[in-house]
Short mmCIF file of C-alpha atoms in Angstrom, two decimals:
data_model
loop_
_atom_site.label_atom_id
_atom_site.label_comp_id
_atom_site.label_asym_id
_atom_site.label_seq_id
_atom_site.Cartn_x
_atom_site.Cartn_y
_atom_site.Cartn_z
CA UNK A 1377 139.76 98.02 -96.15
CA UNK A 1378 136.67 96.75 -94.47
CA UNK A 1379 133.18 98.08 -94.71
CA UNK A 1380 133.44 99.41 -91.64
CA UNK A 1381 136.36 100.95 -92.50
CA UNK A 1382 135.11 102.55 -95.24
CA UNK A 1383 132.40 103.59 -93.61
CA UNK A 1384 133.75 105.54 -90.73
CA UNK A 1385 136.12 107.10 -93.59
CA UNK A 1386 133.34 108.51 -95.16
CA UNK A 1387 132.12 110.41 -92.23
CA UNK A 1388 134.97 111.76 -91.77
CA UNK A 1389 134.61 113.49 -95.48
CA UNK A 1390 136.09 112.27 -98.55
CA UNK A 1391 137.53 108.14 -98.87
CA UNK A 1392 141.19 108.95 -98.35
CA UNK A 1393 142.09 106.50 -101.79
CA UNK A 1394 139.16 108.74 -103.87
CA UNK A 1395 141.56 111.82 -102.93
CA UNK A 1396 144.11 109.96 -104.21
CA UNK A 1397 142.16 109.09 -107.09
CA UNK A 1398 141.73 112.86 -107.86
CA UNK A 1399 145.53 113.27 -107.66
CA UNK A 1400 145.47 110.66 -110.15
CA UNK A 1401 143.34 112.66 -112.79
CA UNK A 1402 145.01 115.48 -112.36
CA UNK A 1403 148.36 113.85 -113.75
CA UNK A 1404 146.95 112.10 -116.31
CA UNK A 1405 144.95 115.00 -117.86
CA UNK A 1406 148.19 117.37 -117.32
CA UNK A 1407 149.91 115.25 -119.46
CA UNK A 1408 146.90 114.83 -121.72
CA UNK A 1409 146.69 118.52 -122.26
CA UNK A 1410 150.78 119.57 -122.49
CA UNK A 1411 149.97 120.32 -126.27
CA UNK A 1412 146.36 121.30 -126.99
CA UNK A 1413 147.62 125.35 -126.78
CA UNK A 1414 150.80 125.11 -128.93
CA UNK A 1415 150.31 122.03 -131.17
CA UNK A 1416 148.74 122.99 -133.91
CA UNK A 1417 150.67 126.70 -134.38
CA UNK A 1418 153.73 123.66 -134.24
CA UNK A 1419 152.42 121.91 -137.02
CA UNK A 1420 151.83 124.93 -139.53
CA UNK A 1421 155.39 125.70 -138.98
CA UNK A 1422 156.59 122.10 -139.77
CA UNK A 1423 154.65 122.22 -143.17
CA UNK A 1424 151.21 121.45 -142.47
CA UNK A 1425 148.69 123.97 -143.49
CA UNK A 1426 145.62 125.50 -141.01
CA UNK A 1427 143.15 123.22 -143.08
CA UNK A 1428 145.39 119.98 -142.19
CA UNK A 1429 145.84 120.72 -138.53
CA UNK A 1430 142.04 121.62 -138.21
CA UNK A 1431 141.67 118.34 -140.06
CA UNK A 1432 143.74 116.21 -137.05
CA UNK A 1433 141.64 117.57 -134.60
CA UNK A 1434 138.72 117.05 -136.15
CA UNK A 1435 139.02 113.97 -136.56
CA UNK A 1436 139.98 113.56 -132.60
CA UNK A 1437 137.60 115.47 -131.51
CA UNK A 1438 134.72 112.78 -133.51
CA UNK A 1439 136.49 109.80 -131.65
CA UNK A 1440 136.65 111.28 -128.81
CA UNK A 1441 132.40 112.59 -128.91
CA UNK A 1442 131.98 108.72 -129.44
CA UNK A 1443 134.10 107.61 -126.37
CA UNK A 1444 132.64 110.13 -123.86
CA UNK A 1445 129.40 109.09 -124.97
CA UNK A 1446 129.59 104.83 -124.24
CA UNK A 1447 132.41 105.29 -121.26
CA UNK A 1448 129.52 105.07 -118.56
CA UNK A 1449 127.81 101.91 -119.98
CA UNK A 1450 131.25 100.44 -120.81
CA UNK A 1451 132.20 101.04 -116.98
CA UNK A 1452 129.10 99.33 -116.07
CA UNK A 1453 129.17 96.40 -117.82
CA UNK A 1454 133.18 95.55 -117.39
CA UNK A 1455 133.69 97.49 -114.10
CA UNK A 1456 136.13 100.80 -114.33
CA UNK A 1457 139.63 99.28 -113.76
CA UNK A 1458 138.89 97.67 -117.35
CA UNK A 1459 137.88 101.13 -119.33
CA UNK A 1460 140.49 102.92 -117.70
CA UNK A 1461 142.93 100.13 -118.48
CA UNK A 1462 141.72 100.39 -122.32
CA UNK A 1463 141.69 104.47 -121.97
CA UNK A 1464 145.43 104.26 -120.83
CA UNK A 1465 147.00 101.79 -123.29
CA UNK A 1466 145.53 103.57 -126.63
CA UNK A 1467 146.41 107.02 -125.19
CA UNK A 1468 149.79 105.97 -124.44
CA UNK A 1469 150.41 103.86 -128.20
CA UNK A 1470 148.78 106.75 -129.76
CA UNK A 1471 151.41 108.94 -128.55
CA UNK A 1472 154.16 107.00 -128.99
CA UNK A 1473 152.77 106.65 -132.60
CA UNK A 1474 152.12 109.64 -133.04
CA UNK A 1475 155.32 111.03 -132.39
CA UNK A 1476 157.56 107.59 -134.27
CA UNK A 1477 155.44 107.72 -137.39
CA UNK A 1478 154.23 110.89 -137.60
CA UNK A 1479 155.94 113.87 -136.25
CA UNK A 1480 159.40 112.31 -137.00
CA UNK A 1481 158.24 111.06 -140.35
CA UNK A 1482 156.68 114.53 -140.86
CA UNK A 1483 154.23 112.27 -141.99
CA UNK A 1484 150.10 113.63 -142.04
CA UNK A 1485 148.75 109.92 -143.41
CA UNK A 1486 150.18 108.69 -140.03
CA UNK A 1487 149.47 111.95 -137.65
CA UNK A 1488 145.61 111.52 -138.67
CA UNK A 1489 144.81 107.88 -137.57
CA UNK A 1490 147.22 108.06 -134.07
CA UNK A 1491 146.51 111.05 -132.63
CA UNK A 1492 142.62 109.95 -133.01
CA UNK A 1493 143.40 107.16 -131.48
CA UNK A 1494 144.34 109.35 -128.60
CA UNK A 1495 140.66 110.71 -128.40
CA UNK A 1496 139.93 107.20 -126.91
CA UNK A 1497 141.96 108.03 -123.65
CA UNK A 1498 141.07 110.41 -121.62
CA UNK A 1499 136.77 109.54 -122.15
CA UNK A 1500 137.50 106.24 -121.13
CA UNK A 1501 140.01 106.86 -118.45
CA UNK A 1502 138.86 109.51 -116.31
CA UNK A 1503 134.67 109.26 -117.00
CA UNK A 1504 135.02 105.63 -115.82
CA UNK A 1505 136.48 107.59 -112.66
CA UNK A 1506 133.77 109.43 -112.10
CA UNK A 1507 130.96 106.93 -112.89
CA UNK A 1508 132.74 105.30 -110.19
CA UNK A 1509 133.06 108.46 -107.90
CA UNK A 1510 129.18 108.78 -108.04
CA UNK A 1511 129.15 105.34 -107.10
CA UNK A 1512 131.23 105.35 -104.19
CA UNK A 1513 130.34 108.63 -103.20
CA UNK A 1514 127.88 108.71 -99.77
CA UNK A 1515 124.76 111.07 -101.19
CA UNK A 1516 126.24 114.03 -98.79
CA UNK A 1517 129.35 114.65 -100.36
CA UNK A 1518 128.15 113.76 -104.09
CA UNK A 1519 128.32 117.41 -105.46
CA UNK A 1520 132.02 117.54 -103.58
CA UNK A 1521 133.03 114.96 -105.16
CA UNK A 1522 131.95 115.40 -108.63
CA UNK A 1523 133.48 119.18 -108.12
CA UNK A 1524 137.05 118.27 -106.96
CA UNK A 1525 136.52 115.67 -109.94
CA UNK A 1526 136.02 118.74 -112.69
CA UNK A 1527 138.50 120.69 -110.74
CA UNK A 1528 141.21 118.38 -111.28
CA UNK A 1529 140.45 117.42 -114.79
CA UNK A 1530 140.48 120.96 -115.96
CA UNK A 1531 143.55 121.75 -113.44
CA UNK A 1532 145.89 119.10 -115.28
CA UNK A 1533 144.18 119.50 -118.69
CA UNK A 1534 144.18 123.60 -118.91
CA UNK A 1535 146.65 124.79 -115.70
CA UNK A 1536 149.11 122.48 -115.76
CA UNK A 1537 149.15 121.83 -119.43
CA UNK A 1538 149.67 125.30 -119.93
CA UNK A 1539 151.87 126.64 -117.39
CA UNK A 1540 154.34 123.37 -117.47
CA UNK A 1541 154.98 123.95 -121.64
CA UNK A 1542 155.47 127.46 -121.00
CA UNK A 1543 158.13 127.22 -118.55
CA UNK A 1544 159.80 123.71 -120.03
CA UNK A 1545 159.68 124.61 -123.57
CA UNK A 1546 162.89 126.75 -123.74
CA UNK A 1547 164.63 123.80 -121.75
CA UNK A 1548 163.67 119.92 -123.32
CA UNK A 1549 161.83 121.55 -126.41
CA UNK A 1550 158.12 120.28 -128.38
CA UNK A 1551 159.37 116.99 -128.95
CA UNK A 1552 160.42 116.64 -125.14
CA UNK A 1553 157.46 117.96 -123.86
CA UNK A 1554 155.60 114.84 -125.82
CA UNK A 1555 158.01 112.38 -124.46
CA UNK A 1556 157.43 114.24 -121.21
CA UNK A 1557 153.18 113.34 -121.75
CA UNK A 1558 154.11 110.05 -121.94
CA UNK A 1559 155.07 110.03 -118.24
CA UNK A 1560 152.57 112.27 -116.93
CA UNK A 1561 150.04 109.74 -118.23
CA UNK A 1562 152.06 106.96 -117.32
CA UNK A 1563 151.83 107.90 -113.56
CA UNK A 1564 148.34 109.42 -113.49
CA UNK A 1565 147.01 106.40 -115.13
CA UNK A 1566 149.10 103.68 -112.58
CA UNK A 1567 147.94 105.80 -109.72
CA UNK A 1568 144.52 105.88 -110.91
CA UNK A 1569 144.16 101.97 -111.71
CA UNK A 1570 145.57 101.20 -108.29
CA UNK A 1571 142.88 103.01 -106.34
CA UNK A 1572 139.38 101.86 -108.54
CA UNK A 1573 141.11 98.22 -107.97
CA UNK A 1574 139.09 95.58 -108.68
CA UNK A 1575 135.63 97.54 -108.01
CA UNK A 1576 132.00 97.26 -109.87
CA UNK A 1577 129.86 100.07 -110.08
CA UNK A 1578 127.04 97.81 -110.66
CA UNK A 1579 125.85 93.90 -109.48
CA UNK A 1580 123.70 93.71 -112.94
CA UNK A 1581 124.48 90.80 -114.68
CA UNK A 1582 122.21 91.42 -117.19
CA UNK A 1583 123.31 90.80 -121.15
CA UNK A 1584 125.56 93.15 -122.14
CA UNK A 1585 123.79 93.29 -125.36
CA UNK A 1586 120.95 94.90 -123.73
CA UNK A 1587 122.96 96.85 -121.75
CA UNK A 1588 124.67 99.00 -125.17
CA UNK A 1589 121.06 98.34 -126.64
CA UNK A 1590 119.54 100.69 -123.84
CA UNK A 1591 122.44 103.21 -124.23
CA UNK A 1592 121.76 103.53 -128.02
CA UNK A 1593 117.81 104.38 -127.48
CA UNK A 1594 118.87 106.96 -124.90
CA UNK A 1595 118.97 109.27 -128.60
CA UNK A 1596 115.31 109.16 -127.95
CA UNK A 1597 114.69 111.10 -125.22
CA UNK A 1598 115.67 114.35 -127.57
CA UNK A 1599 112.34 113.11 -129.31
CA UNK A 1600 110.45 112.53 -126.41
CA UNK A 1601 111.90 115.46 -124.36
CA UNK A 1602 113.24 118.22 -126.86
CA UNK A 1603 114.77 120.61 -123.94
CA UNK A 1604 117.09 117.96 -123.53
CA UNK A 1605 117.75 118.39 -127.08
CA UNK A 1606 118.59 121.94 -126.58
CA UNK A 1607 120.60 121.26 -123.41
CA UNK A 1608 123.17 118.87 -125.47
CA UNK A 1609 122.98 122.06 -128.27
CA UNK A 1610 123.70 124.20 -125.55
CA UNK A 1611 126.60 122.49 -124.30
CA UNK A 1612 128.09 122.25 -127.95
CA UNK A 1613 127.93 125.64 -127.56
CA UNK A 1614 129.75 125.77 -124.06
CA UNK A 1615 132.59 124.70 -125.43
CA UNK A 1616 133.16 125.54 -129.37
CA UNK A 1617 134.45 128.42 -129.06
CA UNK A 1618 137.05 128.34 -126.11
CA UNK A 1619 138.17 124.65 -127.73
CA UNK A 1620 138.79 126.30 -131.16
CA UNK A 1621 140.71 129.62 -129.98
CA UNK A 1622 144.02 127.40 -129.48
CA UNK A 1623 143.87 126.21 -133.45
CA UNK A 1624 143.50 129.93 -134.94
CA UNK A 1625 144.15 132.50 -131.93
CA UNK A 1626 148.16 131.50 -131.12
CA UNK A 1627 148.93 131.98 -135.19
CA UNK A 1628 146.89 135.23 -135.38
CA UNK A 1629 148.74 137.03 -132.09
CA UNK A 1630 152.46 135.83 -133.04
CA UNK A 1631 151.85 136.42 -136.78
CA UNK A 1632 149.82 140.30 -136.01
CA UNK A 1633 151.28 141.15 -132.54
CA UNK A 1634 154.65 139.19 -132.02
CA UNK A 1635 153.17 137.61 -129.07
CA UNK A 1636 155.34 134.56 -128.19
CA UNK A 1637 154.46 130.63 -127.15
CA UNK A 1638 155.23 131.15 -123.72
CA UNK A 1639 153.03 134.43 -123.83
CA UNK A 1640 149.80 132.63 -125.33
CA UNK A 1641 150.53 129.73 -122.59
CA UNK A 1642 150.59 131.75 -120.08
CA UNK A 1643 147.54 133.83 -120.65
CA UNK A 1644 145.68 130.63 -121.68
CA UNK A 1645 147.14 128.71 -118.07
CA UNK A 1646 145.69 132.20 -116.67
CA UNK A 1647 142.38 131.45 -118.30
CA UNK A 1648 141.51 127.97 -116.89
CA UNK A 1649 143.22 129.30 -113.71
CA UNK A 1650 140.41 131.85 -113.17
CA UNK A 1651 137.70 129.53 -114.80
CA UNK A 1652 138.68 126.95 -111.90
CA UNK A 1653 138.76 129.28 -109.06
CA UNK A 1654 135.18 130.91 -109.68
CA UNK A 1655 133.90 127.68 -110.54
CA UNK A 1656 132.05 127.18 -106.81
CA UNK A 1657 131.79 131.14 -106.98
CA UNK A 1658 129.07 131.43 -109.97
CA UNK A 1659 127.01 128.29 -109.44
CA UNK A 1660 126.30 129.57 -106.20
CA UNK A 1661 125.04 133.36 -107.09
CA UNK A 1662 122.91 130.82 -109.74
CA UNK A 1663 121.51 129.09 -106.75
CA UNK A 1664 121.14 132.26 -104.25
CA UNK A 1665 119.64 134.37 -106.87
CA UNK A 1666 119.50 134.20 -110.98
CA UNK A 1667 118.60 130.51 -110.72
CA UNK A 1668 119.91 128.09 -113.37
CA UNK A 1669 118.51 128.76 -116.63
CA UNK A 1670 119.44 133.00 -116.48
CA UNK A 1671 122.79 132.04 -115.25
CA UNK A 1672 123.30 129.89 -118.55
CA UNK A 1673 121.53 132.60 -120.69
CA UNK A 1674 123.32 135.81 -119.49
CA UNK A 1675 126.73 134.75 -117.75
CA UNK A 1676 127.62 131.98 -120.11
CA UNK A 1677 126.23 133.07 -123.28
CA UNK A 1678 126.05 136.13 -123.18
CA UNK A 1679 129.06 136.63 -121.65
CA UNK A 1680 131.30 134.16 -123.83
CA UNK A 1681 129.80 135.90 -126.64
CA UNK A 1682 130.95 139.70 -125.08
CA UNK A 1683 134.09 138.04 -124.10
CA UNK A 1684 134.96 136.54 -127.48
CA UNK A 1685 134.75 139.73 -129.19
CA UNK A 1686 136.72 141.53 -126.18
CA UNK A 1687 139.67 139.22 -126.45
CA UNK A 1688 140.17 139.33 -130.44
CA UNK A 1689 139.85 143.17 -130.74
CA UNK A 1690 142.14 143.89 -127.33
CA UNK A 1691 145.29 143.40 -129.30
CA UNK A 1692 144.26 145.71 -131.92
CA UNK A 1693 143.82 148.46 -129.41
CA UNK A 1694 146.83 148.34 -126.83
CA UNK A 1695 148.99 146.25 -129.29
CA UNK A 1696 151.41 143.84 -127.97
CA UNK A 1697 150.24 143.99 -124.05
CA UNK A 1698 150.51 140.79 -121.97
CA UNK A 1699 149.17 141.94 -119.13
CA UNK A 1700 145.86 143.41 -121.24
CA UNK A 1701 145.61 140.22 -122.63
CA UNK A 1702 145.92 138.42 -119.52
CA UNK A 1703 142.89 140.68 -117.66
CA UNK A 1704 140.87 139.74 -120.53
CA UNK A 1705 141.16 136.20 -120.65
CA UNK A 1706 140.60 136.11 -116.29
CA UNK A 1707 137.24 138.20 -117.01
CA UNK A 1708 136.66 135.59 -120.62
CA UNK A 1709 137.67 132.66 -117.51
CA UNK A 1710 135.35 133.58 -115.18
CA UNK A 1711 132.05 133.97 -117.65
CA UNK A 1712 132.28 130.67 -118.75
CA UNK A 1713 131.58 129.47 -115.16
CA UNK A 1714 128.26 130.21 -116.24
CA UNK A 1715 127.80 127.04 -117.95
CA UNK A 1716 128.50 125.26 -114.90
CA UNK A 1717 124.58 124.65 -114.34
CA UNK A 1718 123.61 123.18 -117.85
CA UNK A 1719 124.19 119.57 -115.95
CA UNK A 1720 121.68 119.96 -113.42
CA UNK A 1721 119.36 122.13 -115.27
CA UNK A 1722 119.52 119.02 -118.04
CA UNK A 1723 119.08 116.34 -115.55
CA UNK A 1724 115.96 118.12 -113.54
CA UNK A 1725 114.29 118.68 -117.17
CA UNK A 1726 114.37 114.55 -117.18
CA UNK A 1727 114.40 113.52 -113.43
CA UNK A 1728 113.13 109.98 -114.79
CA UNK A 1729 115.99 109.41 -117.27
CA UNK A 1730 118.64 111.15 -115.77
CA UNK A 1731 121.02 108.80 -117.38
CA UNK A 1732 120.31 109.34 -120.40
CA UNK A 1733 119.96 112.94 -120.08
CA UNK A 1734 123.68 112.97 -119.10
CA UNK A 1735 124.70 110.97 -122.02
CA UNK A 1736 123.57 113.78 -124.38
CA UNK A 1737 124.95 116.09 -121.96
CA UNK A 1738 128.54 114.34 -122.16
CA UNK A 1739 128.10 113.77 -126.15
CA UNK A 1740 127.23 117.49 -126.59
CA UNK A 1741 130.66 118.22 -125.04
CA UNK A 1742 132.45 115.43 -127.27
CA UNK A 1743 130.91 116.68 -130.40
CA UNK A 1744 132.34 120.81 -129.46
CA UNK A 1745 135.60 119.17 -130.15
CA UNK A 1746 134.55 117.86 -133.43
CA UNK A 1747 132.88 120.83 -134.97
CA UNK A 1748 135.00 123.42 -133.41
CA UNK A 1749 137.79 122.43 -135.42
CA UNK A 1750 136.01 121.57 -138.45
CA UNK A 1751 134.27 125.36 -138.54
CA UNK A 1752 138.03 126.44 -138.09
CA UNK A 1753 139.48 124.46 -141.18
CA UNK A 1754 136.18 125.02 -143.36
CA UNK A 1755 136.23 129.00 -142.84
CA UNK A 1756 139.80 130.36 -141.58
CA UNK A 1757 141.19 130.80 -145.24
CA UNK A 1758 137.81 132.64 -146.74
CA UNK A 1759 137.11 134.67 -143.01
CA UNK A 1760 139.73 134.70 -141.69
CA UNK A 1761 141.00 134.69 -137.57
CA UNK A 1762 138.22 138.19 -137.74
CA UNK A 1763 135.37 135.90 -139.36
CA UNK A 1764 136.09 133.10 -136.62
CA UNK A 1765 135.89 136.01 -133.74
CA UNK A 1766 132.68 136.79 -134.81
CA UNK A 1767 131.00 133.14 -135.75
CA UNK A 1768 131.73 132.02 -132.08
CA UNK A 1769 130.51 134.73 -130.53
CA UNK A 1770 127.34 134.44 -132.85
CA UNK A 1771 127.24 130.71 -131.36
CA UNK A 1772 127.21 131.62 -127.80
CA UNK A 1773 124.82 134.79 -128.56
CA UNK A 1774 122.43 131.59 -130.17
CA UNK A 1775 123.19 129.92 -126.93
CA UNK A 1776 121.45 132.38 -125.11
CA UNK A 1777 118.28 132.70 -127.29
CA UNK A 1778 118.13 128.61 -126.83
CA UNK A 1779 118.18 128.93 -123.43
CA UNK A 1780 114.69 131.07 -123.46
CA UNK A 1781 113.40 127.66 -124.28
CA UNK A 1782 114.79 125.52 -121.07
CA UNK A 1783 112.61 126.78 -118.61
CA UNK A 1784 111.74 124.65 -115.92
CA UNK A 1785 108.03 123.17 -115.13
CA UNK A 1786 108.07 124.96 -111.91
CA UNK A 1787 109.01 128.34 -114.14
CA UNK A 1788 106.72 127.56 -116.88
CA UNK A 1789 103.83 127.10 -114.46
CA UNK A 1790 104.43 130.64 -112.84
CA UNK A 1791 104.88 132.38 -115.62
CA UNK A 1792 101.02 130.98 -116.73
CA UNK A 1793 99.89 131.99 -113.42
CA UNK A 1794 101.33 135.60 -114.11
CA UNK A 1795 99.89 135.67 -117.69
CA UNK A 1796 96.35 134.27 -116.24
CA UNK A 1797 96.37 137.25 -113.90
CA UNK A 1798 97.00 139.90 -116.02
CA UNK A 1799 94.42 138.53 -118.28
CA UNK A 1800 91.72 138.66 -115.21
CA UNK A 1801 92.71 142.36 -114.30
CA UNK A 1802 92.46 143.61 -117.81
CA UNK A 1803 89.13 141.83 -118.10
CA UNK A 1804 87.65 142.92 -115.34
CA UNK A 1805 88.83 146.37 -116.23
#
């Protein structure tokens, strides 16, 4: 396609191939995501105790903080056809490792090493996407873009992973639905490589050295700007709790309640189905009237931490009740929308090193898939599923006293003016 091409395409809306390229996240994360809610409950009943599972995805959750973290500069120096490329092939050997040497060989040594490999994937794959999204993007449809790019990573990774096991399990079984990744991924990632083609996000040809050198120091903008500090603290919290309730939460309902798979997949599908559908809904009551930081600080946090609670204790008042369950986790869905802000809020707290600023922002949401399951092996056997209710709730709760220190310059400067004011009136009276 020519530049003119191109050009008329994008007043039209969207570049037909990024839709495409959407599409193409969508499959791959689907397949990416067809055992987060049911593998490690799997696991425990091959043999493998809470404290080894926790262990697995521990240790994918610290390759994967690492991979989210140097995607973007890796996409910039190589181009994204060449991340993705690498994302692909070590998601798909992983697998197929995974699966040969250690499901089949009921084998831990080998399940530790290849499923971390795994973590690699999906950072490299689809956040070279969307560093090239926001480059091919016309400034007008940027915030489009980068939301249909969220909705279909957490559509394949949460809806789709969810709902598909739940209905397929009964019919090809766990080890099917694996195989069955392998082909989701295939497809997702063909698709995807075939629309980035041969594209650079950036004409630098300056040393790559430098390049990974100027990544590294971004670390220091937490020293030189400490509410971007928080902001990567607060999006640990974001996500901690919601990506350790699939380790300890399945095990706790079938062992207490008698609540199936299929149940838990369902009302976990449900979840990410609501989270997805109100995720235009809340930013923009955040941008008509509570404004970024509150929406954080009472929706999110607040909320999560309300919402936490609320879904652990539901089953020990109406029992065994799907539908109960499934109202709770819409409402748990739809709070955690309120997160959606921390990017911006983040970025405008360093609108010179906005880069940088994301790359904490991106590691913060690597590392909640390190430490989530870490807390959950460390504590489940002293605290118990009860214990972990109320530590995640006590993390979001700490999420929202954080976020009374993120206050913008333009907030920070009115609330002065209010405090000089009062001080005049009681002076003068």
């Amino acid at each position: 396609m020519n530049a003119i091409a191109e050009q008329q395409q994008n007043k039209a809306g969207l570049p037909g191939k990024m839709i495409w390229g959407f599409v193409a996240m969508l499959i791959f994360m689907a397949g990416d995501g067809l055992e987060h809610a049911w593998l490690s409950p799997y696991l425990i009943e091959k043999g493998l105790t809470v404290q080894q599972a926790a262990t697995l995805f521990t240790a994918y959750g610290a390759v994967l903080a690492v991979s989210a973290y140097f995607s973007g500069v890796l996409t910039e120096i190589w181009g994204p056809r060449k991340v993705m490329l690498i994302g692909l092939i070590t998601w798909l050997v992983g697998q197929i490792l995974f699966i040969e040497l250690g499901l089949k060989l009921h084998s831990f040594e080998w399940m530790l090493p290849t499923y971390a490999l795994r973590g690699i994937g999906y950072p490299f794959f689809c956040y070279s996407f969307l560093v090239w999204v926001t480059y091919r993007s016309p400034q007008r449809i940027m915030a489009t873009a980068v939301g249909l790019f969220w909705a279909a990573w957490s559509g394949g990774l949460y809806v789709v992973g969810s709902y598909f096991p739940a209905f397929m399990t009964d019919k090809i079984g766990y080890m099917g639905l694996l195989w069955s990744a392998v082909a989701w991924v295939l497809v997702g990632g063909i698709v995807g490589l075939l629309v980035v083609g041969n594209d650079r996000v950036s004409e630098d040809k300056g040393d790559a050295k430098e390049k990974i050198k100027s990544l590294l120091s971004g670390f220091t903008i937490c020293i030189e700007k400490p509410k971007v500090a928080i902001g990567g603290l607060v999006r640990i919290i974001n996500s901690v709790g919601v990506g350790a309730l699939p380790i300890f939460f399945p095990l706790y309902l079938a062992s207490e309640y008698n609540y199936s798979t299929g149940e838990w997949l369902t009302i976990w599908g449900t979840f990410w189905l609501a989270n997805i559908a109100f995720n235009l809904v809340i930013p923009y009551i955040s941008d008509k009237w509570l404004g970024w930081r509150k929406t954080i600080q009472w929706i999110g946090s607040v909320g999560c931490g309300v919402m936490t609670l609320v879904l652990f204790y539901t089953p020990h008042v109406v029992g065994h009740n799907f539908w109960a369950m499934t109202l709770v986790a819409i409402i748990f869905g739809i709070v955690l929308c309120g997160f959606v802000p921390l990017s911006a809020l983040v970025t405008a707290l360093a609108p010179d090193q906005k880069g940088s600023a994301m790359a904490i922002v991106s590691f913060g949401a690597g590392m909640s898939y390190f430490i989530a399951p870490a807390i959950v092996g460390l504590f489940i056997n002293s605290i118990g599923a009860e214990g972990l209710a109320w530590v995640f709730s006590i993390f979001y709760f700490s999420g929202a006293v954080l976020m009374k220190f993120m206050k913008l310059p333009e907030e920070e400067n009115k609330a002065e003016g209010k405090e000089d004011l009062t001080k005049r009136t009681a002076s003068v009276n």
